[in-house]
């Protein structure tokens, strides 16, 4: 059985640090651009056989725990992300992309020099023993550039977290 953390914990911060370290190309940006609220995930059931097979290898209970913990949106500013965060509100994103994707990404590049994408994260779901974690992550980097990924992480013997498996749910 998986558990949902009651509040932000050092483990949660360490999971996000390992996730971001593995997903961003180095050098990491000084500030992460993050959408204003956490992601809600609906884990695919049936339909996409490849997703189902990949999700089935994740420990029992973790996908359901991720669905539960992500069901209530909360401010992304409340997540213990390992770098400074600049929140992009829904209104800012609508304003940026009001002229369509091409103009929107041009404006994005103008407003946020050196940034190539913005991201969104779910809260972290942990296994009952605290040794495994599951997070849903999305990034948007262009009109036809982005992805939604379920990330399974495990705590190593040295106590650090490492990515065990990535399951892509969508790609653009």
PDB file of C-alpha atoms in Angstrom:
ATOM      1  CA  UNK A   1       0.000   0.000   0.000  1.00  0.00           C
ATOM      2  CA  UNK A   2       1.248   3.495  -0.802  1.00  0.00           C
ATOM      3  CA  UNK A   3       0.994   6.525   1.403  1.00  0.00           C
ATOM      4  CA  UNK A   4       0.428  10.165   0.688  1.00  0.00           C
ATOM      5  CA  UNK A   5       2.679  12.571   2.614  1.00  0.00           C
ATOM      6  CA  UNK A   6       0.759  14.859   4.958  1.00  0.00           C
ATOM      7  CA  UNK A   7       3.100  17.797   4.466  1.00  0.00           C
ATOM      8  CA  UNK A   8       6.233  18.698   2.604  1.00  0.00           C
ATOM      9  CA  UNK A   9       9.088  16.527   3.789  1.00  0.00           C
ATOM     10  CA  UNK A  10      12.834  16.412   3.220  1.00  0.00           C
ATOM     11  CA  UNK A  11      12.218  13.256   1.165  1.00  0.00           C
ATOM     12  CA  UNK A  12       9.816  15.134  -1.090  1.00  0.00           C
ATOM     13  CA  UNK A  13      12.427  17.840  -1.703  1.00  0.00           C
ATOM     14  CA  UNK A  14      15.059  15.175  -2.456  1.00  0.00           C
ATOM     15  CA  UNK A  15      12.716  13.448  -4.937  1.00  0.00           C
ATOM     16  CA  UNK A  16      12.127  16.700  -6.844  1.00  0.00           C
ATOM     17  CA  UNK A  17      15.886  17.401  -6.840  1.00  0.00           C
ATOM     18  CA  UNK A  18      16.645  13.966  -8.345  1.00  0.00           C
ATOM     19  CA  UNK A  19      13.826  14.344 -10.867  1.00  0.00           C
ATOM     20  CA  UNK A  20      14.936  17.774 -12.060  1.00  0.00           C
ATOM     21  CA  UNK A  21      18.589  16.735 -12.156  1.00  0.00           C
ATOM     22  CA  UNK A  22      17.744  13.826 -14.438  1.00  0.00           C
ATOM     23  CA  UNK A  23      15.293  15.621 -16.739  1.00  0.00           C
ATOM     24  CA  UNK A  24      16.939  18.971 -17.404  1.00  0.00           C
ATOM     25  CA  UNK A  25      19.936  19.247 -19.644  1.00  0.00           C
ATOM     26  CA  UNK A  26      22.929  20.757 -17.915  1.00  0.00           C
ATOM     27  CA  UNK A  27      23.535  23.440 -17.063  1.00  0.00           C
ATOM     28  CA  UNK A  28      20.322  23.688 -15.092  1.00  0.00           C
ATOM     29  CA  UNK A  29      18.598  27.052 -15.314  1.00  0.00           C
ATOM     30  CA  UNK A  30      19.042  29.258 -12.244  1.00  0.00           C
ATOM     31  CA  UNK A  31      15.275  29.693 -12.035  1.00  0.00           C
ATOM     32  CA  UNK A  32      12.640  27.162 -13.031  1.00  0.00           C
ATOM     33  CA  UNK A  33       9.576  28.422 -14.870  1.00  0.00           C
ATOM     34  CA  UNK A  34       6.625  26.532 -13.405  1.00  0.00           C
ATOM     35  CA  UNK A  35       2.896  26.758 -14.047  1.00  0.00           C
ATOM     36  CA  UNK A  36       0.911  28.088 -11.106  1.00  0.00           C
ATOM     37  CA  UNK A  37      -0.826  24.911  -9.944  1.00  0.00           C
ATOM     38  CA  UNK A  38       0.100  21.276  -9.531  1.00  0.00           C
ATOM     39  CA  UNK A  39      -0.884  18.681 -12.087  1.00  0.00           C
ATOM     40  CA  UNK A  40      -3.746  16.242 -11.827  1.00  0.00           C
ATOM     41  CA  UNK A  41      -3.094  12.850 -13.362  1.00  0.00           C
ATOM     42  CA  UNK A  42      -5.503  10.206 -14.482  1.00  0.00           C
ATOM     43  CA  UNK A  43      -3.438   7.062 -14.885  1.00  0.00           C
ATOM     44  CA  UNK A  44      -4.462   5.322 -18.124  1.00  0.00           C
ATOM     45  CA  UNK A  45      -6.347   2.072 -17.631  1.00  0.00           C
ATOM     46  CA  UNK A  46      -6.522  -0.250 -20.612  1.00  0.00           C
ATOM     47  CA  UNK A  47      -6.657   1.319 -24.047  1.00  0.00           C
ATOM     48  CA  UNK A  48      -2.959   2.025 -24.434  1.00  0.00           C
ATOM     49  CA  UNK A  49      -1.420  -1.403 -23.895  1.00  0.00           C
ATOM     50  CA  UNK A  50       2.153  -0.076 -23.843  1.00  0.00           C
ATOM     51  CA  UNK A  51       1.339   2.389 -21.032  1.00  0.00           C
ATOM     52  CA  UNK A  52      -0.508  -0.256 -19.064  1.00  0.00           C
ATOM     53  CA  UNK A  53       2.397  -2.698 -19.320  1.00  0.00           C
ATOM     54  CA  UNK A  54       4.920  -0.064 -18.237  1.00  0.00           C
ATOM     55  CA  UNK A  55       2.743   1.138 -15.357  1.00  0.00           C
ATOM     56  CA  UNK A  56       2.143  -2.441 -14.211  1.00  0.00           C
ATOM     57  CA  UNK A  57       5.842  -2.809 -13.411  1.00  0.00           C
ATOM     58  CA  UNK A  58       5.595   0.086 -10.939  1.00  0.00           C
ATOM     59  CA  UNK A  59       4.919  -1.137  -7.379  1.00  0.00           C
ATOM     60  CA  UNK A  60       1.292  -1.824  -6.594  1.00  0.00           C
ATOM     61  CA  UNK A  61      -0.495   1.135  -5.077  1.00  0.00           C
ATOM     62  CA  UNK A  62       1.852   3.879  -6.277  1.00  0.00           C
ATOM     63  CA  UNK A  63      -0.145   4.844  -9.410  1.00  0.00           C
ATOM     64  CA  UNK A  64      -3.373   5.003  -7.364  1.00  0.00           C
ATOM     65  CA  UNK A  65      -1.608   7.035  -4.651  1.00  0.00           C
ATOM     66  CA  UNK A  66      -0.393   9.471  -7.310  1.00  0.00           C
ATOM     67  CA  UNK A  67      -3.944   9.865  -8.602  1.00  0.00           C
ATOM     68  CA  UNK A  68      -5.196  10.513  -5.058  1.00  0.00           C
ATOM     69  CA  UNK A  69      -2.524  13.020  -4.068  1.00  0.00           C
ATOM     70  CA  UNK A  70      -2.777  14.905  -7.354  1.00  0.00           C
ATOM     71  CA  UNK A  71      -6.590  15.087  -7.379  1.00  0.00           C
ATOM     72  CA  UNK A  72      -6.694  18.357  -5.427  1.00  0.00           C
ATOM     73  CA  UNK A  73      -4.770  21.113  -7.177  1.00  0.00           C
ATOM     74  CA  UNK A  74      -2.542  23.274  -5.034  1.00  0.00           C
ATOM     75  CA  UNK A  75      -0.127  26.085  -5.647  1.00  0.00           C
ATOM     76  CA  UNK A  76       3.101  25.013  -7.328  1.00  0.00           C
ATOM     77  CA  UNK A  77       4.852  27.500  -5.035  1.00  0.00           C
ATOM     78  CA  UNK A  78       4.109  25.073  -2.175  1.00  0.00           C
ATOM     79  CA  UNK A  79       6.242  22.329  -3.753  1.00  0.00           C
ATOM     80  CA  UNK A  80       9.783  21.980  -2.350  1.00  0.00           C
ATOM     81  CA  UNK A  81      11.496  22.383  -5.723  1.00  0.00           C
ATOM     82  CA  UNK A  82      15.303  22.502  -5.515  1.00  0.00           C
ATOM     83  CA  UNK A  83      15.813  25.770  -7.372  1.00  0.00           C
ATOM     84  CA  UNK A  84      14.249  29.197  -7.312  1.00  0.00           C
ATOM     85  CA  UNK A  85      10.894  29.137  -9.080  1.00  0.00           C
ATOM     86  CA  UNK A  86       9.143  31.748 -11.159  1.00  0.00           C
ATOM     87  CA  UNK A  87       5.439  30.999 -11.288  1.00  0.00           C
ATOM     88  CA  UNK A  88       3.652  31.424 -14.607  1.00  0.00           C
ATOM     89  CA  UNK A  89      -0.010  32.079 -13.923  1.00  0.00           C
ATOM     90  CA  UNK A  90      -2.779  30.837 -16.176  1.00  0.00           C
ATOM     91  CA  UNK A  91      -3.456  34.473 -17.119  1.00  0.00           C
ATOM     92  CA  UNK A  92       0.195  34.996 -18.118  1.00  0.00           C
ATOM     93  CA  UNK A  93       0.179  31.851 -20.262  1.00  0.00           C
ATOM     94  CA  UNK A  94      -3.100  32.897 -21.957  1.00  0.00           C
ATOM     95  CA  UNK A  95      -1.630  36.337 -22.642  1.00  0.00           C
ATOM     96  CA  UNK A  96       1.617  34.871 -24.013  1.00  0.00           C
ATOM     97  CA  UNK A  97      -0.132  32.484 -26.364  1.00  0.00           C
ATOM     98  CA  UNK A  98      -3.139  34.617 -27.359  1.00  0.00           C
ATOM     99  CA  UNK A  99      -1.615  35.078 -30.837  1.00  0.00           C
ATOM    100  CA  UNK A 100      -1.071  31.350 -31.367  1.00  0.00           C
ATOM    101  CA  UNK A 101       1.792  28.984 -30.627  1.00  0.00           C
ATOM    102  CA  UNK A 102       4.405  30.487 -32.970  1.00  0.00           C
ATOM    103  CA  UNK A 103       3.970  34.048 -31.720  1.00  0.00           C
ATOM    104  CA  UNK A 104       3.526  32.785 -28.176  1.00  0.00           C
ATOM    105  CA  UNK A 105       6.875  30.998 -28.111  1.00  0.00           C
ATOM    106  CA  UNK A 106       8.570  34.012 -29.683  1.00  0.00           C
ATOM    107  CA  UNK A 107       7.128  36.170 -26.889  1.00  0.00           C
ATOM    108  CA  UNK A 108       8.126  33.520 -24.332  1.00  0.00           C
ATOM    109  CA  UNK A 109      11.744  33.697 -25.562  1.00  0.00           C
ATOM    110  CA  UNK A 110      11.665  37.495 -25.435  1.00  0.00           C
ATOM    111  CA  UNK A 111      10.247  37.659 -21.893  1.00  0.00           C
ATOM    112  CA  UNK A 112      12.310  34.803 -20.453  1.00  0.00           C
ATOM    113  CA  UNK A 113      15.741  34.934 -22.114  1.00  0.00           C
ATOM    114  CA  UNK A 114      17.764  31.761 -21.679  1.00  0.00           C
ATOM    115  CA  UNK A 115      14.698  29.703 -20.799  1.00  0.00           C
ATOM    116  CA  UNK A 116      13.579  27.003 -23.211  1.00  0.00           C
ATOM    117  CA  UNK A 117      10.549  25.636 -21.418  1.00  0.00           C
ATOM    118  CA  UNK A 118       8.128  25.804 -18.580  1.00  0.00           C
ATOM    119  CA  UNK A 119       7.144  22.855 -16.424  1.00  0.00           C
ATOM    120  CA  UNK A 120       4.433  21.546 -14.139  1.00  0.00           C
ATOM    121  CA  UNK A 121       4.625  18.877 -11.448  1.00  0.00           C
ATOM    122  CA  UNK A 122       2.289  16.726  -9.409  1.00  0.00           C
ATOM    123  CA  UNK A 123       2.849  16.241  -5.699  1.00  0.00           C
ATOM    124  CA  UNK A 124       4.974  13.189  -4.797  1.00  0.00           C
ATOM    125  CA  UNK A 125       3.352   9.867  -3.892  1.00  0.00           C
ATOM    126  CA  UNK A 126       5.479   7.574  -1.692  1.00  0.00           C
ATOM    127  CA  UNK A 127       5.385   3.831  -1.072  1.00  0.00           C
ATOM    128  CA  UNK A 128       4.396   2.793   2.460  1.00  0.00           C
ATOM    129  CA  UNK A 129       8.045   2.149   3.372  1.00  0.00           C
ATOM    130  CA  UNK A 130       9.144   5.509   1.928  1.00  0.00           C
ATOM    131  CA  UNK A 131      11.653   3.850  -0.405  1.00  0.00           C
ATOM    132  CA  UNK A 132       9.851   4.493  -3.686  1.00  0.00           C
ATOM    133  CA  UNK A 133       8.146   7.537  -5.146  1.00  0.00           C
ATOM    134  CA  UNK A 134       6.032   8.461  -8.142  1.00  0.00           C
ATOM    135  CA  UNK A 135       5.643  11.910  -9.705  1.00  0.00           C
ATOM    136  CA  UNK A 136       3.912  13.173 -12.827  1.00  0.00           C
ATOM    137  CA  UNK A 137       5.773  15.887 -14.734  1.00  0.00           C
ATOM    138  CA  UNK A 138       5.008  17.900 -17.860  1.00  0.00           C
ATOM    139  CA  UNK A 139       7.131  20.285 -19.840  1.00  0.00           C
ATOM    140  CA  UNK A 140       6.170  22.602 -22.674  1.00  0.00           C
ATOM    141  CA  UNK A 141       8.883  23.872 -25.009  1.00  0.00           C
ATOM    142  CA  UNK A 142       7.215  24.805 -28.282  1.00  0.00           C
ATOM    143  CA  UNK A 143       4.145  24.403 -30.456  1.00  0.00           C
ATOM    144  CA  UNK A 144       5.152  20.816 -31.103  1.00  0.00           C
ATOM    145  CA  UNK A 145       7.512  20.268 -28.225  1.00  0.00           C
ATOM    146  CA  UNK A 146       6.532  18.885 -24.856  1.00  0.00           C
ATOM    147  CA  UNK A 147       5.717  15.740 -22.936  1.00  0.00           C
ATOM    148  CA  UNK A 148       3.864  14.282 -19.963  1.00  0.00           C
ATOM    149  CA  UNK A 149       5.877  11.716 -18.028  1.00  0.00           C
ATOM    150  CA  UNK A 150       5.266   9.522 -14.989  1.00  0.00           C
ATOM    151  CA  UNK A 151       8.561   9.173 -13.116  1.00  0.00           C
ATOM    152  CA  UNK A 152       9.264   6.293 -10.739  1.00  0.00           C
ATOM    153  CA  UNK A 153      12.134   6.968  -8.338  1.00  0.00           C
ATOM    154  CA  UNK A 154      13.759   4.759  -5.718  1.00  0.00           C
ATOM    155  CA  UNK A 155      15.908   5.578  -2.726  1.00  0.00           C
ATOM    156  CA  UNK A 156      19.366   4.055  -3.105  1.00  0.00           C
ATOM    157  CA  UNK A 157      21.438   2.535  -0.336  1.00  0.00           C
ATOM    158  CA  UNK A 158      23.324   5.805   0.061  1.00  0.00           C
ATOM    159  CA  UNK A 159      19.982   7.535   0.784  1.00  0.00           C
ATOM    160  CA  UNK A 160      19.901   9.512  -2.458  1.00  0.00           C
ATOM    161  CA  UNK A 161      17.016   9.223  -4.886  1.00  0.00           C
ATOM    162  CA  UNK A 162      17.427   8.005  -8.451  1.00  0.00           C
ATOM    163  CA  UNK A 163      15.104   7.676 -11.406  1.00  0.00           C
ATOM    164  CA  UNK A 164      14.140   4.050 -11.938  1.00  0.00           C
ATOM    165  CA  UNK A 165      11.730   4.402 -14.836  1.00  0.00           C
ATOM    166  CA  UNK A 166      10.107   7.022 -17.062  1.00  0.00           C
ATOM    167  CA  UNK A 167       6.697   6.297 -18.584  1.00  0.00           C
ATOM    168  CA  UNK A 168       5.725   8.752 -21.293  1.00  0.00           C
ATOM    169  CA  UNK A 169       1.980   9.389 -21.366  1.00  0.00           C
ATOM    170  CA  UNK A 170       2.010  11.935 -24.174  1.00  0.00           C
ATOM    171  CA  UNK A 171       4.473  13.729 -26.419  1.00  0.00           C
ATOM    172  CA  UNK A 172       4.135  16.626 -28.813  1.00  0.00           C
TER     173      UNK A 172
END
